[in-house]
Amino acid sequence: MTAHQKAEALRQRKGGRRIAALTADDYPTARLLDEAGVDLLLVGDSLGMVVLGFEDTTHVTLDHMIHHVAAVARAKPKALIVGDLPIHTYDNPEQALESAKALVAAGAEAVKLEGGVRQAGKVRAIVDAGIPVVGHLGMLPQRVIEEGGYKKKGKTPEQVDDIREGAGALSDAGVCAIVFESIIKDTADSISKELSVPTIGIGCGENSCDGEVAVVTDLLGSYPWFVPPFAKPEANLASATREAAHAYVKRVAGA
Ligand code: KIV
């Protein structure tokens, strides 16, 4: 399938079989997740924290993203590869398009950017150039410094209006899906139902959106130093890694 066919197939999932999306930052993870039938592989700028060890995603550069998108693309997944545009790589429509093209050249099949109404012109510029775009509303990690932390969204009428208007603007601009992050369940649920594009939730409660996305290290339990309250680990790779390394040290160097 071409990138466009994959993006269109994602759009058609609105109200149908729910979308299972995960982040993937490297080749083996992308291959394994794709073999398991994951629909969308997000090379998210969360890799700045869970792979590169930065405090937040504001340190991630386009070069970091190109490096990791290329690794994921080498897995040739059936899943749609979505690459995150890092902070300050989409400050205006021209820059947004250039940055999106750089991720596509590295192997991304769609790009994702954060924000609502003020991003609509940038989304349109990228979509008009033939590159599918995924939106991102609610809690926006690239704004963590301005906002003084990771805060739940969709609580006040102003926040609800902001998300609703943003979702409408992104949808009109041509996104193929929108990530909803840390929006209270009722708000996520009601706005999702109003939209014609699928929503993919993280930290929005169960079944409030048309699908879910998780950071793969939260699913695998491989990044124990920060685990968001909504994470549902299905494995404990941190313990498995420590145990294997301990056994290795014992075998090689003795007790
Ligand atoms: O960067 C990322 O992993 C994301 C998800 C939290 C949706 O944007």
Coordinates of C-alpha atoms and ligand atoms in Angstrom, one line a residue:
M1 CA 0.0 0.0 0.0
T2 CA 1.2 3.5 -0.7
A3 CA 1.4 6.1 2.1
H4 CA -1.8 7.7 0.8
Q5 CA -3.7 4.4 0.8
K6 CA -2.5 3.7 4.3
A7 CA -3.5 7.2 5.5
E8 CA -6.9 6.8 3.8
A9 CA -7.4 3.4 5.4
L10 CA -6.7 5.1 8.7
R11 CA -9.3 7.8 8.0
Q12 CA -11.9 5.1 7.1
R13 CA -11.5 3.6 10.6
K14 CA -13.7 6.4 12.0
G15 CA -16.4 4.6 14.0
G16 CA -15.2 1.2 12.8
R17 CA -12.5 -1.2 14.2
R18 CA -10.5 0.7 16.8
I19 CA -7.0 1.9 15.9
A20 CA -4.1 0.3 17.9
A21 CA -1.1 2.7 17.6
L22 CA 2.3 2.6 19.4
T23 CA 5.4 4.6 19.3
A24 CA 8.5 2.9 17.7
D25 CA 11.9 4.5 17.7
D26 CA 14.2 1.8 16.2
Y27 CA 14.3 -1.0 13.6
P28 CA 13.7 -4.1 15.9
T29 CA 10.9 -2.5 17.8
A30 CA 9.2 -1.5 14.5
R31 CA 9.5 -5.0 13.1
L32 CA 8.1 -6.7 16.2
L33 CA 5.2 -4.2 16.6
D34 CA 4.4 -4.6 12.9
E35 CA 4.4 -8.4 13.1
A36 CA 1.9 -8.0 16.0
G37 CA -0.5 -6.1 13.8
V38 CA -0.1 -2.6 15.2
D39 CA -1.9 -0.2 12.8
L40 CA 0.2 2.9 13.2
L41 CA 3.9 3.3 14.2
L42 CA 4.5 6.8 15.6
V43 CA 8.1 7.9 15.7
G44 CA 7.2 10.3 18.4
D45 CA 9.4 13.1 19.8
S46 CA 8.9 11.3 23.2
L47 CA 12.0 9.5 22.0
G48 CA 13.8 12.6 23.3
M49 CA 13.0 11.4 26.8
V50 CA 12.7 7.6 26.6
V51 CA 15.6 7.0 24.2
L52 CA 17.9 10.1 24.3
G53 CA 17.5 10.9 28.0
F54 CA 16.4 14.5 27.7
E55 CA 14.1 15.9 30.4
D56 CA 11.3 16.7 27.9
T57 CA 10.6 16.8 24.2
T58 CA 11.8 20.4 23.7
H59 CA 15.4 19.3 23.1
V60 CA 14.5 17.1 20.1
T61 CA 15.8 18.3 16.7
L62 CA 14.8 17.4 13.1
D63 CA 18.1 15.5 12.8
H64 CA 17.2 13.3 15.8
M65 CA 13.8 12.6 14.1
I66 CA 15.4 11.8 10.7
H67 CA 17.8 9.3 12.3
H68 CA 15.0 7.4 14.1
V69 CA 12.4 7.6 11.3
A70 CA 15.0 6.1 8.9
A71 CA 15.6 3.2 11.4
V72 CA 11.8 2.5 11.6
A73 CA 11.4 2.8 7.9
R74 CA 14.1 0.1 7.3
A75 CA 11.7 -2.4 8.9
K76 CA 9.3 -1.8 5.9
P77 CA 6.2 -2.1 8.1
K78 CA 2.7 -2.6 6.8
A79 CA 1.7 0.0 9.5
L80 CA 1.6 3.7 8.7
I81 CA 4.8 5.4 9.7
V82 CA 4.1 8.8 11.3
G83 CA 7.0 11.0 12.2
D84 CA 6.7 13.8 14.7
L85 CA 7.7 17.3 13.7
P86 CA 9.8 18.6 16.6
I87 CA 9.4 22.0 18.3
H88 CA 10.4 25.0 16.1
T89 CA 10.5 23.0 12.9
Y90 CA 7.0 24.2 11.9
D91 CA 6.9 27.8 13.0
N92 CA 5.4 28.9 9.7
P93 CA 3.8 27.1 6.7
E94 CA 7.0 27.1 4.5
Q95 CA 9.2 25.7 7.3
A96 CA 6.5 23.2 8.2
L97 CA 6.5 21.9 4.6
E98 CA 10.3 21.7 4.4
S99 CA 10.5 19.8 7.7
A100 CA 7.7 17.4 6.6
K101 CA 9.6 16.7 3.3
A102 CA 12.7 15.9 5.3
L103 CA 10.9 13.3 7.4
V104 CA 9.3 11.9 4.3
A105 CA 12.7 11.6 2.6
A106 CA 13.8 9.7 5.7
G107 CA 10.9 7.2 5.3
A108 CA 7.9 8.8 7.1
E109 CA 4.6 8.2 5.4
A110 CA 2.8 11.0 7.4
V111 CA 3.8 13.6 9.9
K112 CA 2.3 14.8 13.2
L113 CA 2.3 18.3 14.7
E114 CA 1.0 19.7 17.9
G115 CA -1.7 22.4 18.2
G116 CA -5.1 23.5 16.8
V117 CA -6.4 26.6 15.1
R118 CA -3.0 28.3 14.8
Q119 CA -1.6 25.2 13.0
A120 CA -4.3 24.9 10.3
G121 CA -2.4 26.8 7.7
K122 CA 0.7 24.7 8.2
V123 CA -1.4 21.5 8.0
R124 CA -2.9 22.7 4.7
A125 CA 0.5 23.5 3.3
I126 CA 1.7 20.0 4.0
V127 CA -1.5 18.2 2.9
D128 CA -1.6 20.3 -0.3
A129 CA 2.0 19.0 -1.1
G130 CA 0.6 15.4 -0.9
I131 CA 1.9 14.5 2.6
P132 CA -0.7 13.1 5.1
V133 CA -0.8 14.8 8.5
V134 CA -1.9 13.7 11.9
G135 CA -3.0 16.4 14.4
H136 CA -2.4 16.5 18.2
L137 CA -4.6 18.3 20.7
G138 CA -5.1 18.5 24.4
M139 CA -2.0 18.3 26.5
L140 CA 0.8 19.4 24.2
P141 CA 4.2 18.1 25.5
Q142 CA 6.1 20.7 23.4
R143 CA 4.5 23.4 25.6
V144 CA 5.5 21.8 28.9
I145 CA 7.8 24.7 29.8
E146 CA 5.2 27.4 29.0
E147 CA 2.5 25.5 30.9
G148 CA 4.7 24.6 33.9
G149 CA 4.0 20.9 33.7
Y150 CA 1.9 18.2 32.1
K151 CA -1.7 19.2 32.8
K152 CA -5.0 17.4 32.1
K153 CA -7.1 19.3 29.5
G154 CA -10.8 19.7 28.6
K155 CA -11.9 20.6 32.2
T156 CA -13.1 24.2 31.8
P157 CA -15.6 25.5 29.1
E158 CA -12.7 27.5 27.6
Q159 CA -10.6 24.4 27.3
V160 CA -13.4 22.5 25.8
D161 CA -14.1 25.2 23.2
D162 CA -10.4 25.4 22.4
I163 CA -10.2 21.7 21.7
R164 CA -13.4 21.7 19.8
E165 CA -12.4 24.6 17.6
G166 CA -8.9 23.1 17.1
A167 CA -10.3 19.8 16.1
G168 CA -12.6 21.4 13.6
A169 CA -9.8 23.5 12.1
L170 CA -7.5 20.5 11.8
S171 CA -10.2 18.4 10.3
D172 CA -11.1 21.2 7.7
A173 CA -7.3 21.5 6.9
G174 CA -7.3 17.8 5.9
V175 CA -5.7 15.8 8.7
C176 CA -6.2 12.0 8.5
A177 CA -6.5 11.6 12.3
I178 CA -6.0 13.5 15.5
V179 CA -4.2 12.4 18.6
F180 CA -6.1 13.5 21.8
E181 CA -3.7 13.6 24.8
S182 CA -4.7 13.8 28.4
I183 CA -8.2 15.2 27.8
I184 CA -10.8 14.3 30.4
K185 CA -12.9 11.3 29.2
D186 CA -16.3 13.1 28.7
T187 CA -14.7 15.9 26.7
A188 CA -12.7 13.5 24.5
D189 CA -15.7 11.3 24.0
S190 CA -18.1 14.1 23.0
I191 CA -15.7 16.0 20.7
S192 CA -14.6 12.7 19.1
K193 CA -18.2 11.9 18.2
E194 CA -18.6 15.2 16.5
L195 CA -15.7 14.7 14.1
S196 CA -15.5 12.9 10.8
V197 CA -11.8 12.0 11.3
P198 CA -10.7 9.4 13.8
T199 CA -9.3 10.4 17.1
I200 CA -6.5 8.4 18.8
G201 CA -6.4 8.8 22.5
I202 CA -3.6 8.7 25.1
G203 CA -4.5 9.4 28.8
C204 CA -8.1 10.1 27.8
G205 CA -9.7 7.0 29.5
E206 CA -10.9 3.8 27.8
N207 CA -13.0 3.9 24.6
S208 CA -13.3 7.7 24.5
C209 CA -11.6 7.9 21.1
D210 CA -11.5 5.8 17.9
G211 CA -8.3 4.2 19.0
E212 CA -5.4 4.5 21.4
V213 CA -1.7 5.2 21.2
A214 CA 0.9 4.4 23.8
V215 CA 4.5 5.1 24.2
V216 CA 6.1 1.7 23.7
T217 CA 8.3 1.9 26.7
D218 CA 5.2 2.4 28.9
L219 CA 3.7 -0.8 27.4
L220 CA 6.9 -2.8 27.8
G221 CA 7.8 -1.5 31.2
S222 CA 11.3 -0.6 30.0
Y223 CA 11.5 3.0 31.2
P224 CA 10.9 2.7 35.0
W225 CA 12.0 6.2 36.0
F226 CA 8.9 8.0 34.7
V227 CA 5.6 6.0 34.2
P228 CA 2.5 8.1 33.5
P229 CA -0.5 7.3 35.7
F230 CA -2.5 6.1 32.7
A231 CA 0.2 3.6 31.5
K232 CA -0.9 0.0 31.4
P233 CA 2.4 -2.1 31.2
E234 CA 2.0 -5.6 29.6
A235 CA 5.6 -6.5 30.5
N236 CA 8.5 -5.6 32.8
L237 CA 11.5 -5.3 30.6
A238 CA 13.3 -3.1 33.1
S239 CA 13.4 -6.0 35.6
A240 CA 14.2 -8.5 32.9
T241 CA 17.1 -6.4 31.7
R242 CA 18.5 -5.9 35.2
E243 CA 18.3 -9.6 35.9
A244 CA 19.9 -10.6 32.6
A245 CA 22.8 -8.1 33.2
H246 CA 23.2 -9.3 36.8
A247 CA 23.4 -12.9 35.6
Y248 CA 26.0 -11.8 32.9
V249 CA 28.1 -10.0 35.5
K250 CA 28.0 -13.0 37.8
R251 CA 28.9 -15.4 35.0
V252 CA 31.8 -13.3 33.6
A253 CA 33.2 -11.6 36.7
G254 CA 32.0 -14.0 39.4
A255 CA 29.8 -13.2 42.4
Ligands
KIV1 O1 5.8 11.8 21.1 C1 4.9 11.0 21.3 O2 5.2 9.8 21.7 C2 3.5 11.4 21.2 C3 2.5 10.5 21.9 C4 2.5 10.8 23.3 C5 1.2 10.6 21.2 O3 3.2 12.4 20.6

